Coordinates of C-alpha atoms and ligand atoms in Angstrom, one line a residue:
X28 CA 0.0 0.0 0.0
X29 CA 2.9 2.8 -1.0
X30 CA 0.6 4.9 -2.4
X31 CA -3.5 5.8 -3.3
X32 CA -5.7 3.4 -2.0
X33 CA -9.1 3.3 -3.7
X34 CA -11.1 3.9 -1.2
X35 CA -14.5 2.1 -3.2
X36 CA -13.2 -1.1 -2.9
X37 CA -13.2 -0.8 0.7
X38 CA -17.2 0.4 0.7
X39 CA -18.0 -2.9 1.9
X40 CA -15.9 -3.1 5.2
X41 CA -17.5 -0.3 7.0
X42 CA -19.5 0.3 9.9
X43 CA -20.2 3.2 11.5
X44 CA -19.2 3.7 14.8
X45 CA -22.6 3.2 17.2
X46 CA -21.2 5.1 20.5
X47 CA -17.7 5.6 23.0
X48 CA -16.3 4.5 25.9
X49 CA -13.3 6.2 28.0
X50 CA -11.4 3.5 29.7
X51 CA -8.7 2.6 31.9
X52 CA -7.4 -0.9 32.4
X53 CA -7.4 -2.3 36.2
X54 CA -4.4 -3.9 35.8
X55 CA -1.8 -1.7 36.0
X56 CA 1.5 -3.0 35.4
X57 CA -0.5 -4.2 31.8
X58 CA -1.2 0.0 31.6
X59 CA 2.5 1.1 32.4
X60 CA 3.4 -1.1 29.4
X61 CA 0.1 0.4 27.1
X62 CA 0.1 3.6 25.5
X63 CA -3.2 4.8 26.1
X64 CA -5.7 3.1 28.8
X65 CA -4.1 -0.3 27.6
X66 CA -7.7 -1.1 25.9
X67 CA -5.7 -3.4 23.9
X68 CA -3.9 -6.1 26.1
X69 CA -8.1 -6.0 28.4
X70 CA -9.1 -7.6 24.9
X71 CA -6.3 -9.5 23.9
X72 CA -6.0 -11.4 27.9
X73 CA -9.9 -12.3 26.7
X74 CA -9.2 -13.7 23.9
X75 CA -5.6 -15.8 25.3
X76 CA -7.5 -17.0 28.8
X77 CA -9.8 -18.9 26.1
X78 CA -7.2 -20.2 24.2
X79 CA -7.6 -18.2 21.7
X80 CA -4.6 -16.3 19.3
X81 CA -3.7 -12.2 19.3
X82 CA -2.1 -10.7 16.1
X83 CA -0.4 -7.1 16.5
X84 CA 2.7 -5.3 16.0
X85 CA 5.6 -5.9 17.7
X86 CA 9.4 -4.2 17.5
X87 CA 11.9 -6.8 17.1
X88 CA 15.6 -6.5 18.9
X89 CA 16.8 -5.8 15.3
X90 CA 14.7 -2.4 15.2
X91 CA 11.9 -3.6 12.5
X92 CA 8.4 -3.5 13.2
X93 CA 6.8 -6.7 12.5
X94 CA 3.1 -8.1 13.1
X95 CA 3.3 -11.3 15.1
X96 CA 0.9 -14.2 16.3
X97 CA 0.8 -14.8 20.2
X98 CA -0.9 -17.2 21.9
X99 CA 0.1 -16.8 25.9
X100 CA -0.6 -13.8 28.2
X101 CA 3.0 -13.7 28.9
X102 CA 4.3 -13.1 25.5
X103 CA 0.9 -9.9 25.3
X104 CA 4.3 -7.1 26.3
X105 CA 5.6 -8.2 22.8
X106 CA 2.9 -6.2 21.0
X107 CA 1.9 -3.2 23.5
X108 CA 3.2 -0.3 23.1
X109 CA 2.8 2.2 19.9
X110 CA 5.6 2.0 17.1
X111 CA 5.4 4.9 14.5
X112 CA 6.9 2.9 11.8
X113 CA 4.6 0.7 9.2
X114 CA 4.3 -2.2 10.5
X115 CA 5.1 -5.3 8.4
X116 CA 2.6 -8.1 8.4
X117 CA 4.5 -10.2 6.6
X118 CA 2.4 -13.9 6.4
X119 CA -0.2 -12.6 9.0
X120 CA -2.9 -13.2 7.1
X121 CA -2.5 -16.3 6.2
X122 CA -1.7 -17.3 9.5
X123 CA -5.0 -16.3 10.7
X124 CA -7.2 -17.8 8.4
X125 CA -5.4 -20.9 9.4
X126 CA -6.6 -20.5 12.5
X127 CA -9.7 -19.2 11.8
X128 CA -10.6 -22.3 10.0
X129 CA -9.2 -24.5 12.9
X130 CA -12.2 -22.5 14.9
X131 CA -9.8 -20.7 16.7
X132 CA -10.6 -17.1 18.4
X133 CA -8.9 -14.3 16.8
X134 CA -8.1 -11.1 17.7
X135 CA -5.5 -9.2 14.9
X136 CA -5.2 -5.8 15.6
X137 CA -3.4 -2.8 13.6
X138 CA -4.1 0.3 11.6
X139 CA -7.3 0.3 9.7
X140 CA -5.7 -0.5 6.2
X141 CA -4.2 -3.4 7.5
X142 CA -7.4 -4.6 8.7
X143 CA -9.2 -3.9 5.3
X144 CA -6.2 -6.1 3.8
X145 CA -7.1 -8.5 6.1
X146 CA -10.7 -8.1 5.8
X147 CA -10.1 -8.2 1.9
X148 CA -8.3 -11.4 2.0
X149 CA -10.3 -13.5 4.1
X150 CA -13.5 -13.0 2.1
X151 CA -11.8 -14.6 -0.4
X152 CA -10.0 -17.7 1.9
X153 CA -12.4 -18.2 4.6
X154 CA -16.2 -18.9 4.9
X155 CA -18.3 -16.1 6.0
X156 CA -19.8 -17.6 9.1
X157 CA -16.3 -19.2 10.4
X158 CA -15.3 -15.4 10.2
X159 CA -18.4 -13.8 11.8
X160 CA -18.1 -16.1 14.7
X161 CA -14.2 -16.6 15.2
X162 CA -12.9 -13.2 14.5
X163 CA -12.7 -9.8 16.5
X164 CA -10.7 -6.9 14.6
X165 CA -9.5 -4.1 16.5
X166 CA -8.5 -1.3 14.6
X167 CA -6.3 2.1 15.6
X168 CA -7.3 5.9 15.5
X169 CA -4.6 6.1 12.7
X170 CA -2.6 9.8 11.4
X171 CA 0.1 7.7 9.6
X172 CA 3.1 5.2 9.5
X173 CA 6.5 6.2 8.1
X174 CA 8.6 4.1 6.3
X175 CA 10.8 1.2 8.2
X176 CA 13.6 2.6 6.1
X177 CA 13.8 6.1 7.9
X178 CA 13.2 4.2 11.4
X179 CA 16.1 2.1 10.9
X180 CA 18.4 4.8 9.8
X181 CA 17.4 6.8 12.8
X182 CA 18.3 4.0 15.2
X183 CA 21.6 3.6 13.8
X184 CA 21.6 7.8 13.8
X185 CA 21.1 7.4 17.5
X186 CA 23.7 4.5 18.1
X187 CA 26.4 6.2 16.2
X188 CA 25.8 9.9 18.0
X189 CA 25.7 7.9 21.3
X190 CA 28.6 5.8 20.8
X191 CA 26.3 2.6 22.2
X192 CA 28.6 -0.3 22.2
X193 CA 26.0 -2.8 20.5
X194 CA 23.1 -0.3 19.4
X195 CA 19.6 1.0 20.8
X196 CA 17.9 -1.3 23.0
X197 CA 14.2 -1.0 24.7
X198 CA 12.7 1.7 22.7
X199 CA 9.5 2.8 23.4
X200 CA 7.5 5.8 21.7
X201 CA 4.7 6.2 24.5
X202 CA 7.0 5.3 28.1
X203 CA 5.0 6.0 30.9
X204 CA 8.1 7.0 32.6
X205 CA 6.8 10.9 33.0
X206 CA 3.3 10.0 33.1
X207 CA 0.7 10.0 29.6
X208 CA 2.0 11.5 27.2
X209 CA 4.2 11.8 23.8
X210 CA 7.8 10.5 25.9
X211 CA 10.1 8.1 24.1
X212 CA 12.8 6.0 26.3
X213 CA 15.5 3.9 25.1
X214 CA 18.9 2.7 26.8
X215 CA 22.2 2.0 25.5
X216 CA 25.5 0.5 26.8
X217 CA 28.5 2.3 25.8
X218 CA 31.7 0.8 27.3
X219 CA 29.7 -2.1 29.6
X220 CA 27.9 0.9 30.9
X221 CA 24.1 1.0 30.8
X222 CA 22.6 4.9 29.5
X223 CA 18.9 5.3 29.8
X224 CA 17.5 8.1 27.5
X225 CA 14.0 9.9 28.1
X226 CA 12.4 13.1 26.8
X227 CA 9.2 14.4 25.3
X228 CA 8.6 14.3 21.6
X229 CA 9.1 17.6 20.2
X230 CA 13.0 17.0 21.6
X231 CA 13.8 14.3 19.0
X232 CA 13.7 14.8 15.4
X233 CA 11.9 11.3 14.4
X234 CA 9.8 12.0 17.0
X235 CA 9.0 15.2 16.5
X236 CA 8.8 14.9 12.7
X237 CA 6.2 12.3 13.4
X238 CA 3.5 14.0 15.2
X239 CA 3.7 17.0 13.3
X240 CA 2.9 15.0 10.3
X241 CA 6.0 15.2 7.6
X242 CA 7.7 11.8 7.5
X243 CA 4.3 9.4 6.9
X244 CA 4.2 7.7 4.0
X245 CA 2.3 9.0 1.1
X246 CA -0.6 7.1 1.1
X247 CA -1.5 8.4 4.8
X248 CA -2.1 11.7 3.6
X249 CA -4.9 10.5 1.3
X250 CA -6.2 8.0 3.4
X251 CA -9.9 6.6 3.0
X252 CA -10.2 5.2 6.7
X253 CA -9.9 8.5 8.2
X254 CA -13.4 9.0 9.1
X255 CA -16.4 7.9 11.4
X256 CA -17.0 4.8 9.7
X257 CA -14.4 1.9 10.9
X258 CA -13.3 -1.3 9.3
X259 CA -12.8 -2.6 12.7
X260 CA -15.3 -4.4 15.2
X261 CA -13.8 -2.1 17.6
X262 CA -11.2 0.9 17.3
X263 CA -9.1 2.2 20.0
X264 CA -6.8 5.4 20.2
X265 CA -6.0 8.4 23.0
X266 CA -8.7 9.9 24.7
X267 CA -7.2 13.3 24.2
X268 CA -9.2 16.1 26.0
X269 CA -10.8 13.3 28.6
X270 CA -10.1 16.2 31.7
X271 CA -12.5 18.5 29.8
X272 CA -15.3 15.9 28.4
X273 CA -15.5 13.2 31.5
X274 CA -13.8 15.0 34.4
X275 CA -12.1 13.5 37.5
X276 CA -12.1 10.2 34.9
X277 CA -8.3 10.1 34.0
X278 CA -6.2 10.1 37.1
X279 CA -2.6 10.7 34.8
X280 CA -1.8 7.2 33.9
X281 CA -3.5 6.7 30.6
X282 CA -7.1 6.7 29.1
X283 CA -8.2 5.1 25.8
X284 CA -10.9 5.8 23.5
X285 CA -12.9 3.0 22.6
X286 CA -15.5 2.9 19.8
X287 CA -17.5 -0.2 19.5
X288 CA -18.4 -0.3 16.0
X289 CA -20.2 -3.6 14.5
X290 CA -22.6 -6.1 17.2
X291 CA -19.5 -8.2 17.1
X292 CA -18.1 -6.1 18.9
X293 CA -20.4 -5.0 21.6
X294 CA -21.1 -8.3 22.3
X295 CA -17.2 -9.0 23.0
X296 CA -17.3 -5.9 25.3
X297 CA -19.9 -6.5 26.8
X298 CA -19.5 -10.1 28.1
X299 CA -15.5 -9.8 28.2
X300 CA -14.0 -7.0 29.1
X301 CA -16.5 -4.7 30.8
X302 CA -16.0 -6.2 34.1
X303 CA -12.1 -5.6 34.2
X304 CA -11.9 -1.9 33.8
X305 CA -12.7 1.3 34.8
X306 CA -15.3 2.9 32.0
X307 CA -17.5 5.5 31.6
X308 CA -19.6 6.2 28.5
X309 CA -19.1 8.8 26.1
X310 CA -19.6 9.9 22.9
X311 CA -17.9 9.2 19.1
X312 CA -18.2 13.3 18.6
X313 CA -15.8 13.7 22.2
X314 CA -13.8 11.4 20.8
X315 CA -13.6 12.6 17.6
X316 CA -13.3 16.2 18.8
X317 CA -10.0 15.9 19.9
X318 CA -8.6 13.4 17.5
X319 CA -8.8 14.9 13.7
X320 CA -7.7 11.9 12.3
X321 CA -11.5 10.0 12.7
X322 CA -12.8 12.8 10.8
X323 CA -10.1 13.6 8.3
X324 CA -6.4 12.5 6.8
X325 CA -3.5 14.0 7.9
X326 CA -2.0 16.9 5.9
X327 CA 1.5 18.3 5.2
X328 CA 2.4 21.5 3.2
X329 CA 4.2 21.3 -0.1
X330 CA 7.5 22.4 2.2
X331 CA 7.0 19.9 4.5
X332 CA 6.9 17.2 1.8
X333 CA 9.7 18.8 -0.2
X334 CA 11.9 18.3 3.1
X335 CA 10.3 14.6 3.9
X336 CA 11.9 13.7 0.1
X337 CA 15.3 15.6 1.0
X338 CA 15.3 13.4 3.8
X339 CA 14.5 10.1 2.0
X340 CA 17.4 11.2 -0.6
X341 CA 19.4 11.9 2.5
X342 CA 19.4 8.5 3.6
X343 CA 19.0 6.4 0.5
X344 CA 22.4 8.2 0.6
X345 CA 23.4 7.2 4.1
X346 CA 24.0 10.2 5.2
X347 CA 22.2 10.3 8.8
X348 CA 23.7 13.1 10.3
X349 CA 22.0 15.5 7.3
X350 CA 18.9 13.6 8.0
X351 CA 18.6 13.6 11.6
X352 CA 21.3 16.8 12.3
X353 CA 19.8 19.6 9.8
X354 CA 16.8 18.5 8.1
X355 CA 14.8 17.1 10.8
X356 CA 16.8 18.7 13.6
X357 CA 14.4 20.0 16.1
X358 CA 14.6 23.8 17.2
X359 CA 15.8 23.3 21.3
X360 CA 14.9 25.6 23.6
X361 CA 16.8 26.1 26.1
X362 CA 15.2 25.1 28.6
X363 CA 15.1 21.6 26.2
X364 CA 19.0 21.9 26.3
X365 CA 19.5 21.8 29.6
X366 CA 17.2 18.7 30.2
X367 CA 19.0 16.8 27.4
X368 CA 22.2 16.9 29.3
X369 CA 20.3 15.9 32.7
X370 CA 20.3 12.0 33.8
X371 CA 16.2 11.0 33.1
X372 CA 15.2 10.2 36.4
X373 CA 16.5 13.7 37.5
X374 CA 14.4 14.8 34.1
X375 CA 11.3 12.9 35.6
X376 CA 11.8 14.9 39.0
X377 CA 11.9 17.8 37.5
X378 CA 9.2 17.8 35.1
X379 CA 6.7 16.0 37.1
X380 CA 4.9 12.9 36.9
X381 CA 1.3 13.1 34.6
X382 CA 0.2 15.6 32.7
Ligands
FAD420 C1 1.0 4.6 13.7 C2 0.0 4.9 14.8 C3 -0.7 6.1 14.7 C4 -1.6 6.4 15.7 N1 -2.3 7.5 15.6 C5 -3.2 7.8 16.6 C6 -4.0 9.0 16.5 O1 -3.9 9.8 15.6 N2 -4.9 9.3 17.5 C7 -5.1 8.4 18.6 O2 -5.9 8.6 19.4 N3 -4.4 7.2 18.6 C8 -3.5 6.9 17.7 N4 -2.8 5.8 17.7 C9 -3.1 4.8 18.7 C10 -2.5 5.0 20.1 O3 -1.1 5.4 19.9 C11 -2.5 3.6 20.8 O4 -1.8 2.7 20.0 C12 -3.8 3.1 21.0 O5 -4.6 4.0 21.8 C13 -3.8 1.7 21.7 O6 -3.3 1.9 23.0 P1 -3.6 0.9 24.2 O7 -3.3 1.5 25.5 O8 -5.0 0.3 24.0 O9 -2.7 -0.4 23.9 P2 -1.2 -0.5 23.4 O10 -0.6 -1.7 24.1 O11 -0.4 0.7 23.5 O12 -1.4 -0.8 21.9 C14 -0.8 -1.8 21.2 C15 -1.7 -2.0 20.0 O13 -1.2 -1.1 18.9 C16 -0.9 -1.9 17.8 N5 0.2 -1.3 17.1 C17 1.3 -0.6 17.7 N6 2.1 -0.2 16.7 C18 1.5 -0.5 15.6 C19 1.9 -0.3 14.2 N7 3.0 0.3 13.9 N8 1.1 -0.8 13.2 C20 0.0 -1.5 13.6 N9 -0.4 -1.7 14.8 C21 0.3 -1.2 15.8 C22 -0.5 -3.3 18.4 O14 -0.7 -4.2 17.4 C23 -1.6 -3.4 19.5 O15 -2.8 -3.7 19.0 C24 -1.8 5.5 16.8 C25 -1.1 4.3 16.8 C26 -0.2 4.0 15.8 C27 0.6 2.7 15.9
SF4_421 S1 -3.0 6.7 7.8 FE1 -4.2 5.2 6.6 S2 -2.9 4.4 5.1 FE2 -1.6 5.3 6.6 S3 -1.1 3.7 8.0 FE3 -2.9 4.7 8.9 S4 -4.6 3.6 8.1 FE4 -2.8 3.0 6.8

C-alpha cells in the first residue's frame, strides 16, 4: 500500500461507529506497558485465557516493526506499546485464516488499512460464518506510519551519536516513565555501561517529525479510513481532552478511547472485558473532537513534503547526520537543552509525573 488506495473497494468493510467509551485498564502494570488506557492487552488477555490467538505489531531487537501471532498472556508485552513505523505483516494473514478455519478465536489488531487487507483477504479464503463467529478486529485511530527505512536509519543515527557499544535497546514511543503523554525511552551500553534516555517528543527529530505530520508515508495523507465509519469491530486510540469531556475520569496514567463499532463487537465488550476496567460512557463526537484523524487524513504543506523527500534522498544516501542533524533537527529551547544533558530520572523529577 505505498501509495493511493481506492477507497471504493473498501465500501464494503465499514461500519459506523454506534457510540464511546473512555477506559482505563485495572491492571496496572499491563497499563504502564500500554500507550493509552491499555484497551488493547483488556481484549487480547480475553481472547488468550480462552485459548484463543492475538495478532499485532511488535518491534523486534533488530529495530523492525513486524506483526506477530501470540498465543500466551506472557508473550501480550511483545505487541503493546505504539511504534510509529509501518508495520510489516508479513504472512499474518494467512496465519489467521489458518486459524480461523481451525475454529480458533482471533483477535489481529493494527491500523485500519491493515485490517481492510485483512478483511479483503479472508473473504476470499475463509467462509463467511467461520469469520463472523471466530474473528474480533480491533483497529487504531490512525494519522500515519513512516517508512521502516527512515526508522532504521534513525536508530543507527542514535547509536552512532551515542557511541552505544552494541546499538539501541528498549525503545519505546509512549514510556510512561513521566506520566501519559508523547515521551520516548531507550537505553544504550557504551563501554559495559548501561545509558537510559527519556524526553518528550518535540526534543527528537523522528519523533518530532512524526507528530507533526511530515515523514508518513504518502498514502497516509490520502487515506480513505480517516473517518467515522471503521473497518474494525472495535477501534481504540488516546482519549485526548478526557479532563475537559469526563472530568475527575483520568487520574494521569493513561485513558483510551474506545469505539465499538459492529454487534460483534459489543457483544465481546460487553461479556468480556467490561467487568475488568474502569469505563465510563461517552460519545464518538468527544472522541472525535480531539482526535482529527477519525474525521479527516493527515495533511503536510508542499515544504513539508519537499523536506520529507530531501530526507528520504538523505538516507538512500546514508547520510544520517543530514537527515537527523539539519533537516529534521528540532529547534531546542533552552530550557530543552539543559534537560537533554540531565540524567532521566532527574528529568522525571523535574518535570513532574502526569500531565
Ligand atoms: C502509527 C500509529 C498512529 C496512531 N495515531 C493515533 C491518533 O492519531 N490518535 C489516537 O488517538 N491514537 C493513535 N494511535 C493509537 C495509540 O497510539 C495507541 O496505540 C492506542 O490507543 C492503543 O493503546 P492501548 O493503550 O490500548 O494499547 P497498546 O498496548 O499501547 O497498543 C498496542 C496496539 O497497537 C498496535 N500497534 C502498535 N504499533 C503498531 C503499528 N506500527 N502498526 C499497527 N499496529 C500497531 C498493536 O498491534 C496493538 O494492537 C496510533 C497508533 C499507531 C501505531
Ligand atoms: S494513515 Fe491510513 S494508510 Fe496510513 S497507516 Fe494509517 S490507516 Fe494506513
Amino acid at each position: 500500500m505505498q501509495d493511493e488506495l481506492p477507497s471504493n473497494s473498501f465500501d464494503m468493510l465499514f461500519a459506523k461507529a454506534r457510540y464511546a467509551v473512555a477506559l482505563q485498564d485495572s491492571d496496572s502494570k499491563s497499563l504502564e506497558l500500554s500507550a493509552s488506557g491499555g484497551a488493547f492487552a483488556l481484549f487480547a488477555r480475553s481472547v488468550l485465557r480462552v485459548g484463543g490467538a492475538v495478532f499485532g505489531a511488535s518491534l523486534l531487537d533488530n529495530g523492525t516493526v513486524r506483526h506477530i501471532c501470540i498465543k500466551r498472556i506472557d508473550d501480550l508485552y511483545k505487541l503493546q506499546g505504539s511504534k510509529y513505523v509501518k508495520s510489516n505483516v508479513a504472512d499474518t494473514y494467512e496465519e489467521c485464516a489458518h486459524l480461523l478455519c481451525k475454529n480458533t478465536v482471533v483477535l489481529y489488531s493494527g491500523t485500519p488499512c491493515q485490517i481492510a487487507g485483512l478483511r479483503k483477504y479472508l473473504e476470499k479464503s475463509v467462509p463467511k460464518e467461520v469469520v463472523a463467529n471466530n474473528l474480533l478486529c480491533v483497529d487504531l485511530i490512525c494519522h500515519g506510519t513512516p517508512k521502516q527505512e527512515i526508522f532504521s536509519a534513525y536508530l543507527e543515527w542514535l547509536a552512532t551519536k551515542n557511541k552505544a557499544d552494541d546499538g539501541i535497546h528498549g525503545y519505546a514511543f509512549r514510556s510512561k516513565k513521566m506520566g501519559w503523554g508523547l515521551n520516548y525511552y531507550y537505553y544504550f551500553y557504551r563501554r559495559g555501561r548501561k545509558h537510559e534516555v527519556l524526553g518528550p517528543a518535540r526534543d527528537d527529530p523522528y519523533f518530532a517529525a512524526f507528530t507533526k505530520g511530515v515523514i508518513y508515508r504518502r498514502c497516509c495523507y490520502k487515506c480513505p479510513f480517516a473517518r467515522l465509519e471503521r473497518v474494525g469491530d472495535i477501534t481504540i486510540g488516546d482519549y485526548w481532552g478526557i479532563d475537559s469531556v469526563h472530568p475527575g475520569f483520568s487520574d494521569g496514567r493513561g485513558v483510551s478511547a474506545v469505539l465499538i463499532n459492529t454487534s460483534n463487537g459489543e457483544r465481546f465488550f460487553n461479556e468480556c472485558c467490561a467487568d475488568e476496567c474502569k469505563w465510563i460512557k461517552s460519545t464518538v463526537e468527544s472522541v472525535a473532537a480531539n482526535n482529527s484523524n477519525l474525521v479527516k487524513p493527515a495533511s503536510r504543506s508542499d515544504d513539508d513534503e519537499r523536506l520529507a523527500d530531501e530526507v528520504e534522498r538523505a538516507i538512500s544516501a546514508g547520510d544520517h547526520k543530514l537527515a537527523f542533524e539539519k533537516l529534521l533537527a528540532p529547534k531546542l529551547s533552552l530550557m530543552a537543552r539543559i534537560r537533554r544533558k540531565l540524567p532521566w530520572k532527574l528529568v522525571r523529577m523535574v518535570y513532574g509525573h502526569g500531565r
